[in-house]
Amino acid sequence: ERREIVRSLKGRSILITSGPTRGYIDAVRYISNKSTGKLGVAIATEALKRDASVTFVYGTGSIVPETALLGEDVARRLTLFEIETIEDLLITIQEKLKGKSFDAIVHAMAVLDYSPEKRCEGKIASNKDTLTITLQKTPKVIKQIRALWPRAFLTGFKLEMGLSKESLIERAYASMIGNGADLVVANNQNEISADMHRACLINLHKEVESECETRQDIALHLMDVIANNLNR
């Protein structure tokens, strides 16, 4: 009981981004990534359980919180925005959410780092043996989020592959400072499976706030840190 009272998020407004993004090659083909949105949903569900109002921006094809299981009063505190491409994401944060106030933002969406330079009209013919596609670097969405909501408690994510814990912390911390975030969730792709999601939460002092073994762990610890910071 006490934990919920101390770490309640009643009256707080939280923006959560979740799931994959797509970059179109032509009218029917696109590149994307492996994100399922399961972690974003776990985080959003935990925030809703603590009485927060949640704005949930999710990539097409990824899962969303099960409002039927949460109850009507909880469902009323959840607003959904579906996006497909990075352009959609930017329109959502810059225009659809313009003027909205958020106490905390959790940017868990897997935004493509590279996207096709140009989208071909129609469908590219499939009679060629090889096809060359030029990819270009995409804008850093988390930096735009920080510029739009400078006072929100911002959490970023850093996904690497096969790094040692020390190297992962170094890279995650550097990305957090570079993006102006207040906290970063660092994880290795090879430590994520159906029932496991190893991660550590790193703060601005480069300290590991908590070590997590599952998505549920991440959601609980993350909401504890956010609640503690907001209720200070």
mmCIF file of C-alpha atoms in Angstrom:
data_model
loop_
_atom_site.group_PDB
_atom_site.id
_atom_site.type_symbol
_atom_site.label_atom_id
_atom_site.label_comp_id
_atom_site.label_asym_id
_atom_site.label_seq_id
_atom_site.Cartn_x
_atom_site.Cartn_y
_atom_site.Cartn_z
ATOM 1 C CA GLU A 1 0.000 0.000 0.000
ATOM 2 C CA ARG A 2 2.685 2.452 1.070
ATOM 3 C CA ARG A 3 4.666 2.006 -2.164
ATOM 4 C CA GLU A 4 1.662 3.084 -4.263
ATOM 5 C CA ILE A 5 0.989 6.172 -2.102
ATOM 6 C CA VAL A 6 4.599 7.357 -2.217
ATOM 7 C CA ARG A 7 4.967 6.607 -5.911
ATOM 8 C CA SER A 8 1.563 7.616 -7.206
ATOM 9 C CA LEU A 9 1.388 9.612 -10.446
ATOM 10 C CA LYS A 10 -2.088 11.015 -9.882
ATOM 11 C CA GLY A 11 -2.643 14.216 -11.827
ATOM 12 C CA ARG A 12 0.530 13.697 -13.868
ATOM 13 C CA SER A 13 0.611 13.658 -17.660
ATOM 14 C CA ILE A 14 3.037 11.300 -19.399
ATOM 15 C CA LEU A 15 3.919 10.960 -23.092
ATOM 16 C CA ILE A 16 5.136 7.498 -24.150
ATOM 17 C CA THR A 17 6.377 6.582 -27.639
ATOM 18 C CA SER A 18 6.493 2.894 -28.524
ATOM 19 C CA GLY A 19 7.008 0.357 -31.294
ATOM 20 C CA PRO A 20 8.683 0.515 -34.717
ATOM 21 C CA THR A 21 8.893 3.108 -37.499
ATOM 22 C CA ARG A 22 8.859 2.457 -41.254
ATOM 23 C CA GLY A 23 10.760 3.997 -44.159
ATOM 24 C CA TYR A 24 9.112 3.422 -47.541
ATOM 25 C CA ILE A 25 11.121 2.243 -50.583
ATOM 26 C CA ASP A 26 8.119 2.325 -52.947
ATOM 27 C CA ALA A 27 4.330 2.143 -52.606
ATOM 28 C CA VAL A 28 4.371 -1.395 -51.143
ATOM 29 C CA ARG A 29 7.860 -1.992 -49.721
ATOM 30 C CA TYR A 30 9.467 -0.494 -46.637
ATOM 31 C CA ILE A 31 12.320 -1.051 -44.192
ATOM 32 C CA SER A 32 11.572 -1.258 -40.471
ATOM 33 C CA ASN A 33 12.943 -2.806 -37.282
ATOM 34 C CA LYS A 34 12.118 -5.605 -34.855
ATOM 35 C CA SER A 35 10.329 -3.547 -32.197
ATOM 36 C CA THR A 36 7.044 -5.091 -30.996
ATOM 37 C CA GLY A 37 5.956 -2.328 -28.607
ATOM 38 C CA LYS A 38 5.773 -4.791 -25.681
ATOM 39 C CA LEU A 39 8.095 -2.693 -23.519
ATOM 40 C CA GLY A 40 6.208 0.530 -24.297
ATOM 41 C CA VAL A 41 2.925 -1.141 -23.363
ATOM 42 C CA ALA A 42 4.364 -2.444 -20.064
ATOM 43 C CA ILE A 43 5.538 1.108 -19.229
ATOM 44 C CA ALA A 44 2.204 2.696 -20.205
ATOM 45 C CA THR A 45 0.213 0.115 -18.223
ATOM 46 C CA GLU A 46 2.316 0.764 -15.105
ATOM 47 C CA ALA A 47 1.835 4.543 -15.482
ATOM 48 C CA LEU A 48 -1.953 4.082 -15.860
ATOM 49 C CA LYS A 49 -2.062 1.836 -12.766
ATOM 50 C CA ARG A 50 -0.474 4.711 -10.831
ATOM 51 C CA ASP A 51 -3.253 7.094 -11.931
ATOM 52 C CA ALA A 52 -1.283 9.020 -14.577
ATOM 53 C CA SER A 53 -2.834 10.308 -17.808
ATOM 54 C CA VAL A 54 -0.973 8.705 -20.710
ATOM 55 C CA THR A 55 -0.562 9.869 -24.309
ATOM 56 C CA PHE A 56 0.649 6.804 -26.212
ATOM 57 C CA VAL A 57 2.221 7.287 -29.663
ATOM 58 C CA TYR A 58 2.792 3.912 -31.314
ATOM 59 C CA GLY A 59 4.113 2.518 -34.594
ATOM 60 C CA THR A 60 1.782 0.687 -36.978
ATOM 61 C CA GLY A 61 1.742 -3.050 -36.299
ATOM 62 C CA SER A 62 2.820 -2.776 -32.654
ATOM 63 C CA ILE A 63 0.640 -3.514 -29.640
ATOM 64 C CA VAL A 64 -1.237 -0.990 -27.472
ATOM 65 C CA PRO A 65 -2.387 -1.184 -23.819
ATOM 66 C CA GLU A 66 -5.390 -3.500 -23.311
ATOM 67 C CA THR A 67 -7.978 -1.017 -22.075
ATOM 68 C CA ALA A 68 -10.575 -3.793 -21.671
ATOM 69 C CA LEU A 69 -8.390 -5.322 -18.950
ATOM 70 C CA LEU A 70 -7.677 -1.971 -17.296
ATOM 71 C CA GLY A 71 -11.271 -0.835 -16.787
ATOM 72 C CA GLU A 72 -13.271 2.133 -18.098
ATOM 73 C CA ASP A 73 -11.965 4.742 -15.651
ATOM 74 C CA VAL A 74 -8.392 3.857 -16.669
ATOM 75 C CA ALA A 75 -9.214 3.810 -20.396
ATOM 76 C CA ARG A 76 -10.399 7.431 -20.086
ATOM 77 C CA ARG A 77 -6.861 8.442 -19.081
ATOM 78 C CA LEU A 78 -5.313 6.913 -22.225
ATOM 79 C CA THR A 79 -5.008 8.764 -25.557
ATOM 80 C CA LEU A 80 -3.682 6.871 -28.592
ATOM 81 C CA PHE A 81 -1.878 8.223 -31.670
ATOM 82 C CA GLU A 82 -0.812 5.797 -34.399
ATOM 83 C CA ILE A 83 2.141 6.675 -36.640
ATOM 84 C CA GLU A 84 3.867 4.803 -39.444
ATOM 85 C CA THR A 85 6.841 6.820 -40.700
ATOM 86 C CA ILE A 86 9.236 9.261 -39.035
ATOM 87 C CA GLU A 87 7.397 12.054 -40.919
ATOM 88 C CA ASP A 88 4.162 10.934 -39.186
ATOM 89 C CA LEU A 89 5.953 10.956 -35.836
ATOM 90 C CA LEU A 90 7.258 14.494 -36.373
ATOM 91 C CA ILE A 91 3.796 15.754 -37.451
ATOM 92 C CA THR A 92 2.293 14.157 -34.320
ATOM 93 C CA ILE A 93 4.742 15.741 -31.869
ATOM 94 C CA GLN A 94 5.073 19.091 -33.645
ATOM 95 C CA GLU A 95 1.432 19.648 -34.613
ATOM 96 C CA LYS A 96 -1.036 17.230 -32.992
ATOM 97 C CA LEU A 97 0.562 17.491 -29.538
ATOM 98 C CA LYS A 98 1.519 21.159 -29.866
ATOM 99 C CA GLY A 99 0.710 23.123 -26.729
ATOM 100 C CA LYS A 100 0.116 19.998 -24.629
ATOM 101 C CA SER A 101 1.937 19.858 -21.329
ATOM 102 C CA PHE A 102 3.770 16.706 -20.147
ATOM 103 C CA ASP A 103 5.392 16.099 -16.760
ATOM 104 C CA ALA A 104 7.412 13.163 -18.080
ATOM 105 C CA ILE A 105 8.239 11.687 -21.486
ATOM 106 C CA VAL A 106 9.394 8.111 -22.150
ATOM 107 C CA HIS A 107 10.780 7.854 -25.689
ATOM 108 C CA ALA A 108 10.813 4.064 -26.115
ATOM 109 C CA MET A 109 9.992 4.063 -29.836
ATOM 110 C CA ALA A 110 12.549 2.415 -32.130
ATOM 111 C CA VAL A 111 13.078 5.285 -34.579
ATOM 112 C CA LEU A 112 14.941 4.292 -37.755
ATOM 113 C CA ASP A 113 18.464 5.741 -37.850
ATOM 114 C CA TYR A 114 18.478 5.464 -41.644
ATOM 115 C CA SER A 115 15.600 5.667 -44.100
ATOM 116 C CA PRO A 116 15.376 5.417 -47.934
ATOM 117 C CA GLU A 117 16.537 8.699 -49.473
ATOM 118 C CA LYS A 118 13.563 8.814 -51.828
ATOM 119 C CA ARG A 119 10.295 6.930 -52.083
ATOM 120 C CA CYS A 120 9.663 5.635 -55.600
ATOM 121 C CA GLU A 121 6.200 6.206 -57.037
ATOM 122 C CA GLY A 122 4.261 3.019 -57.654
ATOM 123 C CA LYS A 123 5.971 -0.380 -57.304
ATOM 124 C CA ILE A 124 9.546 -1.020 -58.418
ATOM 125 C CA ALA A 125 9.601 -3.801 -61.031
ATOM 126 C CA SER A 126 10.869 -7.155 -59.716
ATOM 127 C CA ASN A 127 12.745 -8.185 -62.886
ATOM 128 C CA LYS A 128 16.176 -6.889 -61.807
ATOM 129 C CA ASP A 129 18.789 -9.171 -60.235
ATOM 130 C CA THR A 130 20.009 -6.404 -57.935
ATOM 131 C CA LEU A 131 18.486 -3.211 -56.622
ATOM 132 C CA THR A 132 20.435 -0.394 -55.008
ATOM 133 C CA ILE A 133 18.722 1.741 -52.391
ATOM 134 C CA THR A 134 20.399 4.762 -50.825
ATOM 135 C CA LEU A 135 19.637 5.318 -47.156
ATOM 136 C CA GLN A 136 20.060 8.668 -45.433
ATOM 137 C CA LYS A 137 20.394 9.595 -41.768
ATOM 138 C CA THR A 138 17.106 10.507 -40.121
ATOM 139 C CA PRO A 139 16.555 13.470 -37.760
ATOM 140 C CA LYS A 140 17.124 12.831 -34.029
ATOM 141 C CA VAL A 141 13.527 12.865 -32.790
ATOM 142 C CA ILE A 142 14.477 12.823 -29.094
ATOM 143 C CA LYS A 143 16.266 16.185 -29.539
ATOM 144 C CA GLN A 144 13.094 17.651 -31.051
ATOM 145 C CA ILE A 145 11.075 16.243 -28.138
ATOM 146 C CA ARG A 146 13.468 17.892 -25.676
ATOM 147 C CA ALA A 147 13.208 21.237 -27.513
ATOM 148 C CA LEU A 148 9.376 21.090 -27.484
ATOM 149 C CA TRP A 149 9.089 20.065 -23.794
ATOM 150 C CA PRO A 150 12.222 21.464 -22.088
ATOM 151 C CA ARG A 151 10.930 20.970 -18.532
ATOM 152 C CA ALA A 152 9.600 17.399 -18.812
ATOM 153 C CA PHE A 153 11.517 14.540 -17.156
ATOM 154 C CA LEU A 154 12.824 12.820 -20.302
ATOM 155 C CA THR A 155 13.831 9.160 -20.550
ATOM 156 C CA GLY A 156 15.746 7.892 -23.584
ATOM 157 C CA PHE A 157 16.695 4.359 -24.624
ATOM 158 C CA LYS A 158 19.969 2.964 -25.931
ATOM 159 C CA LEU A 159 19.989 -0.405 -27.668
ATOM 160 C CA GLU A 160 23.317 -1.999 -28.547
ATOM 161 C CA MET A 161 24.459 -5.506 -29.448
ATOM 162 C CA GLY A 162 26.823 -7.677 -27.434
ATOM 163 C CA LEU A 163 28.572 -4.897 -25.514
ATOM 164 C CA SER A 164 30.099 -5.396 -22.083
ATOM 165 C CA LYS A 165 28.174 -3.737 -19.263
ATOM 166 C CA GLU A 166 30.849 -1.035 -18.908
ATOM 167 C CA SER A 167 30.807 -0.181 -22.642
ATOM 168 C CA LEU A 168 26.998 -0.196 -22.701
ATOM 169 C CA ILE A 169 26.869 2.248 -19.772
ATOM 170 C CA GLU A 170 29.468 4.513 -21.468
ATOM 171 C CA ARG A 171 27.529 4.661 -24.744
ATOM 172 C CA ALA A 172 24.152 5.035 -23.075
ATOM 173 C CA TYR A 173 25.402 7.853 -20.845
ATOM 174 C CA ALA A 174 26.969 9.677 -23.826
ATOM 175 C CA SER A 175 23.675 9.432 -25.755
ATOM 176 C CA MET A 176 21.700 10.685 -22.739
ATOM 177 C CA ILE A 177 23.928 13.759 -22.359
ATOM 178 C CA GLY A 178 23.939 14.373 -26.122
ATOM 179 C CA ASN A 179 20.150 14.226 -26.319
ATOM 180 C CA GLY A 180 19.469 16.271 -23.186
ATOM 181 C CA ALA A 181 17.664 13.402 -21.429
ATOM 182 C CA ASP A 182 17.413 12.948 -17.639
ATOM 183 C CA LEU A 183 17.576 9.148 -17.600
ATOM 184 C CA VAL A 184 18.489 6.388 -20.060
ATOM 185 C CA VAL A 185 17.464 2.739 -20.273
ATOM 186 C CA ALA A 186 20.433 0.766 -21.650
ATOM 187 C CA ASN A 187 20.085 -2.713 -23.125
ATOM 188 C CA ASN A 188 21.749 -5.251 -25.422
ATOM 189 C CA GLN A 189 19.678 -6.846 -28.228
ATOM 190 C CA ASN A 190 21.160 -10.274 -27.381
ATOM 191 C CA GLU A 191 19.707 -9.993 -23.841
ATOM 192 C CA ILE A 192 16.126 -9.536 -25.048
ATOM 193 C CA SER A 193 13.818 -12.496 -25.646
ATOM 194 C CA ALA A 194 10.147 -13.413 -25.205
ATOM 195 C CA ASP A 195 10.339 -13.501 -21.390
ATOM 196 C CA MET A 196 13.621 -11.696 -20.644
ATOM 197 C CA HIS A 197 14.567 -8.058 -21.121
ATOM 198 C CA ARG A 198 17.795 -7.199 -19.333
ATOM 199 C CA ALA A 199 18.438 -3.507 -18.916
ATOM 200 C CA CYS A 200 19.876 -0.931 -16.555
ATOM 201 C CA LEU A 201 18.593 2.550 -15.766
ATOM 202 C CA ILE A 202 21.350 5.164 -15.744
ATOM 203 C CA ASN A 203 20.963 8.643 -14.254
ATOM 204 C CA LEU A 204 22.698 11.985 -14.847
ATOM 205 C CA HIS A 205 25.384 11.126 -12.261
ATOM 206 C CA LYS A 206 26.291 8.082 -14.398
ATOM 207 C CA GLU A 207 25.013 5.828 -11.624
ATOM 208 C CA VAL A 208 23.005 2.682 -12.294
ATOM 209 C CA GLU A 209 19.648 3.444 -10.647
ATOM 210 C CA SER A 210 18.448 -0.140 -11.070
ATOM 211 C CA GLU A 211 19.133 -3.413 -12.873
ATOM 212 C CA CYS A 212 16.201 -5.099 -14.586
ATOM 213 C CA GLU A 213 15.571 -8.620 -15.842
ATOM 214 C CA THR A 214 12.124 -8.275 -17.441
ATOM 215 C CA ARG A 215 9.930 -5.660 -19.172
ATOM 216 C CA GLN A 216 7.845 -5.522 -16.010
ATOM 217 C CA ASP A 217 10.969 -4.731 -13.960
ATOM 218 C CA ILE A 218 11.841 -1.901 -16.348
ATOM 219 C CA ALA A 219 8.299 -0.471 -16.159
ATOM 220 C CA LEU A 220 8.197 -0.619 -12.334
ATOM 221 C CA HIS A 221 11.663 0.869 -11.768
ATOM 222 C CA LEU A 222 11.185 3.525 -14.428
ATOM 223 C CA MET A 223 7.879 4.711 -12.948
ATOM 224 C CA ASP A 224 9.455 4.710 -9.457
ATOM 225 C CA VAL A 225 12.283 6.980 -10.667
ATOM 226 C CA ILE A 226 9.851 9.266 -12.538
ATOM 227 C CA ALA A 227 7.478 9.478 -9.539
ATOM 228 C CA ASN A 228 10.343 10.219 -7.146
ATOM 229 C CA ASN A 229 11.610 13.001 -9.396
ATOM 230 C CA LEU A 230 8.193 14.551 -9.998
ATOM 231 C CA ASN A 231 7.111 14.323 -6.343
ATOM 232 C CA ARG A 232 10.305 15.821 -4.971
#
